[in-house]
Amino acid sequence: MKKLLAILLLAAAMPAAAKVDVASLKVNHLSEPSGITGAPTFSWIGSSDRSSDSQSAYEIKVYDIDGRAVWNTGKVLSDNSIAVRYDGAALKPATRYTWQVRIWDSAGRASRWSAKQTFVTGLDTWKAQWIVPEMTEESPLLRRDFTVKKPVKSAIAYFTAHGVYEPFLNGAKIGEAYMAPGYTSYDHHLMYQTYDITAQLRRGVNVVGAELARGWYLSMMGWTDPAQYRSNFRQKEWALLAQIVITYKDGTQEVVATDADWRTSTGGVLHSAIYDGETFDAAREKALWCTAGFDATGWAAVSTADYGYDNLVPQDNEQVKTEQTVAAKELLVTPKGELVIDFGQNLVGSEVIAFTGKPGQKITVSHAEVLDENGNFYTINLRSAKAQSNYICDRTPRRFTTRFTFYGFRYIKLEGIAKEEINLDDISAQVRFSDMEPTGSFVCSDPLVNQLQSNIQWGLRGNFVDVPTDCPQRDERLGWTGDAEVFARTATFNRGSCAFYSKWLKDVAFDQLPDGQVTDIVPMVHGLVGAGHVGWADAATIIPWTIYMAYGDSQVLENQYESMKRWVDFMAGAAGDSYLWNTGWHYGDWLAFDVDNDVAGKSSVTYVPVLQQCHFANSASIVANAAEVLGKAGDAAYYSNLAAKAREAFCKTYVTADGFLVSHTQTAYVVALIYDMVPEDMRPLLAEKLKERVESYGHITTGFLGTSHISNALTACGMDDVAYKLLLHKGYPGWLYPVTMGATTIWERWNSMMPDRTIPDNGMNSFNHYSYGAIGDWLYREAAGLKEAAPGFKKICVKPHPGGGFNFMKAEEITPFGKASSYWTLTGNIFTLDVEIPFNTTAEIYVPTAGGYERHEVGSGKHHFSSEI
Ligand code: BGC
């Protein structure tokens, strides 16, 4: 009876299902915002039980820690729900705030107030001093104790380091981040992390500490002798900066910060570096070193350093965290007798091995993405990266893992342990990368294409470890701009990428050369590689525009505008009066199809000036468009004129009257079509040539710059059949070839592994390179047919492209307005289309019919269409 009453009471307390609702609150595009400085922006997702409904008004309230409203917008008549900027009195530093929102729909119905989202503000004044433990191979531990004598209202901790660090309080790690403070162009931009530690603090003695390791800051980054290049990092020693701001219930504040009173020693990590891996000695670990009971007499003093605070900024992207744990699948004994664990998935992160060893027993764990043709462990493609963990046991049960590096691997090889000692259930792998929200899914009737989509998503997981990287395993793992440029559109469909790219783009601008050239990698390692290369440098224009279109917040354009302009101005300067940009060495259509013996002229090498001109014009157009969005009419006119001139020069110089390009390659036609280089009436001529180029080879021949667009170009020219033929080609080169070879990620090369499973040792052969995965954009956008028709999906276009023998495709996307989806089926000639359009958006739907597309305008809600085709 009591129970029944409780249920009844609960039911009565629950409000009736809301008709208009609001959820998914974000501050600065983050669902776990912290370290907020300046005036934050607020976003939310509304919903309604009515179709064709939209937001007519909103009201936002921001509360301080005592629940007092510090900002109340009142009812604002607006349909905006993306990045509404705070406009109240300045927020206090080191303070916890909450906010909530309610909305009204088009019929004037109000939602409930949303649940509150918490955010903590950043620091305005650093009192902490940089502390510098001695630079040795071993990772330093740093600690100090402090006493809390009064009841605490809040305690906010700020940490950053030269190197990477893990923060601790009273014996437990603070937060869940790995690889903090992240990888940035450190001289310009070093992020600090903000942690709300109120719940972890206790009355009496507390101990705060951190463990440091080299990380990106102090590891060798790059593949040549480090003496040859000038590091862009200011120091060659590690350092820690930490400040805790305690606010007591009586209103007073106290600061505990790094200073000369901190003490240091070493712990279990004997060595750690990004490429090499990590060595941990359990016997050397100092148990409970960060607890009050620990006796730290004998720990060394630290020195302090005057590095200043000028480059410090709060972390404004997602932290690197463990996203999932993958169980070990199989223990193999290779023909060579190696003990190898297969995780069944090429992934990025670290192994976790629960094991109780004998004192001094050293287990060496090597990492590999593939086995060779004989089934032996293969590490040649890691080049100079050792990628090894060493775990030295004591006699206690341990959960060995690395904490300051990451590996790209599907297989691990175990040495120093007998086969009988290995228990598969005790071995797993943690997948670690920037904690970006999953926002997209794509499924279809072809299992091989579904595997391709899975490989694309795993490529994203593996190459988004705080910066967008080329690959996660060998001695690179660098922020290659070209790779980022070709993959960004696909990334936005699969994960919430706004904060991630916005953060990295700031470094693109910081590292840009004084003459406007954009560096090949960001953060830049000077002397390692160059700058100003076609397709790579265009990351500076293409990615901000991509992010703006996907998320609808012009802030990224504002942030990047000068940088975007400077890159285009560089090209314009180099082109001069001819408007032809054709100078300099370039990577070109990197990794295009190449035959060893080219007597038949079948290698597919695109004339680089053709690529240059197309990218020059495209980037100029992007700047013109950005100028328009930002209300800079003069610039808009200037850059659109520049783009027109560049296109004119292209047509005059590189195109014949019959629509031949001087470079008769798939990539040349693709890039010319995608970047609108020829007048409308010439497009069919170029399209014809592109088709001929595809048919004459019978497969794709494009490299990085062509591959990311070839399917889109074919669809844009009405050649879906050709696009599908390329997609479904199962031999080399083609997207499905690696899939048929059992790939679980995207390969760097079309032939990273040959059909007989031999692996060409060509010095550059990663099995986890996302670039060719850029077809993911086409799968969502064209094949399934779901794309933005206005920035941020405020207007949506659903235009499926059935074909290729598929019976269904379904793309779902959590847009800034909520879930949108396009699901089509084809049975015989009966086509059906089910569409979901989120609240506060509208859509144009194109239903394929026998006679072409039939256009419908719809509002939010679910819509069903069918036709005969
Ligand atoms: C990287 C690439 C990069 C290229 C430059 C390679 O070593 O892995 O993906 O874009 O160099 O051409």
Tab-separated table of N, CA and C in Angstrom, residues 7 35 53 102 186 207 344 346 375 417 495 553 564 567 587 649 677 702 725 751 801 808 868:
chain	number	residue	atom	x	y	z
A	7	ILE	N	4.033	5.606	-5.578
A	7	ILE	CA	3.965	5.681	-7.042
A	7	ILE	C	2.945	6.722	-7.479
A	35	GLY	N	35.512	27.091	-17.532
A	35	GLY	CA	36.551	28.064	-17.864
A	35	GLY	C	36.031	29.181	-18.754
A	53	ASP	N	6.042	23.756	-36.716
A	53	ASP	CA	6.078	24.656	-35.566
A	53	ASP	C	7.480	25.265	-35.444
A	102	ARG	N	13.488	29.093	-21.474
A	102	ARG	CA	12.188	28.569	-21.916
A	102	ARG	C	11.838	29.236	-23.231
A	186	TYR	N	51.977	26.526	-28.630
A	186	TYR	CA	52.112	26.894	-27.220
A	186	TYR	C	52.571	28.325	-26.956
A	207	VAL	N	45.310	17.528	0.217
A	207	VAL	CA	46.550	17.535	-0.560
A	207	VAL	C	46.214	17.652	-2.036
A	344	GLY	N	40.224	-6.596	-32.741
A	344	GLY	CA	39.186	-6.637	-33.767
A	344	GLY	C	38.871	-5.286	-34.385
A	346	ASN	N	40.884	-1.419	-35.385
A	346	ASN	CA	42.004	-0.477	-35.323
A	346	ASN	C	41.517	0.759	-34.563
A	375	GLY	N	50.979	-13.267	-41.262
A	375	GLY	CA	50.284	-13.256	-39.973
A	375	GLY	C	51.182	-12.857	-38.814
A	417	ILE	N	55.777	-12.134	-20.653
A	417	ILE	CA	54.642	-12.777	-19.996
A	417	ILE	C	54.404	-14.091	-20.739
A	495	ARG	N	30.212	14.096	-35.877
A	495	ARG	CA	30.382	14.509	-34.471
A	495	ARG	C	30.258	16.028	-34.375
A	553	ASP	N	26.835	29.533	-36.525
A	553	ASP	CA	27.336	30.608	-35.666
A	553	ASP	C	28.473	31.317	-36.408
A	564	MET	N	41.836	34.344	-42.912
A	564	MET	CA	41.294	33.927	-44.210
A	564	MET	C	41.732	34.908	-45.295
A	567	TRP	N	45.494	34.744	-46.207
A	567	TRP	CA	45.881	33.648	-47.107
A	567	TRP	C	45.490	33.975	-48.556
A	587	TYR	N	52.271	19.999	-52.775
A	587	TYR	CA	52.026	18.549	-52.658
A	587	TYR	C	51.126	18.066	-53.797
A	649	ALA	N	40.778	34.014	-65.628
A	649	ALA	CA	42.143	33.638	-66.004
A	649	ALA	C	42.249	32.129	-66.176
A	677	MET	N	34.547	26.754	-61.739
A	677	MET	CA	35.564	27.504	-62.465
A	677	MET	C	35.144	27.900	-63.873
A	702	THR	N	41.942	9.585	-58.187
A	702	THR	CA	42.195	10.858	-57.508
A	702	THR	C	43.045	10.684	-56.251
A	725	LYS	N	29.082	3.703	-59.267
A	725	LYS	CA	30.042	2.726	-59.789
A	725	LYS	C	31.372	2.870	-59.047
A	751	ASN	N	46.322	1.518	-51.805
A	751	ASN	CA	46.915	0.176	-51.746
A	751	ASN	C	47.864	0.037	-50.552
A	801	HIS	N	19.476	10.606	-53.611
A	801	HIS	CA	19.928	10.152	-54.931
A	801	HIS	C	19.956	8.629	-54.944
A	808	PHE	N	17.822	0.696	-49.578
A	808	PHE	CA	17.499	1.775	-48.650
A	808	PHE	C	18.762	2.497	-48.201
A	868	GLU	N	6.741	6.690	-57.966
A	868	GLU	CA	7.227	5.637	-58.860
A	868	GLU	C	8.381	6.208	-59.650
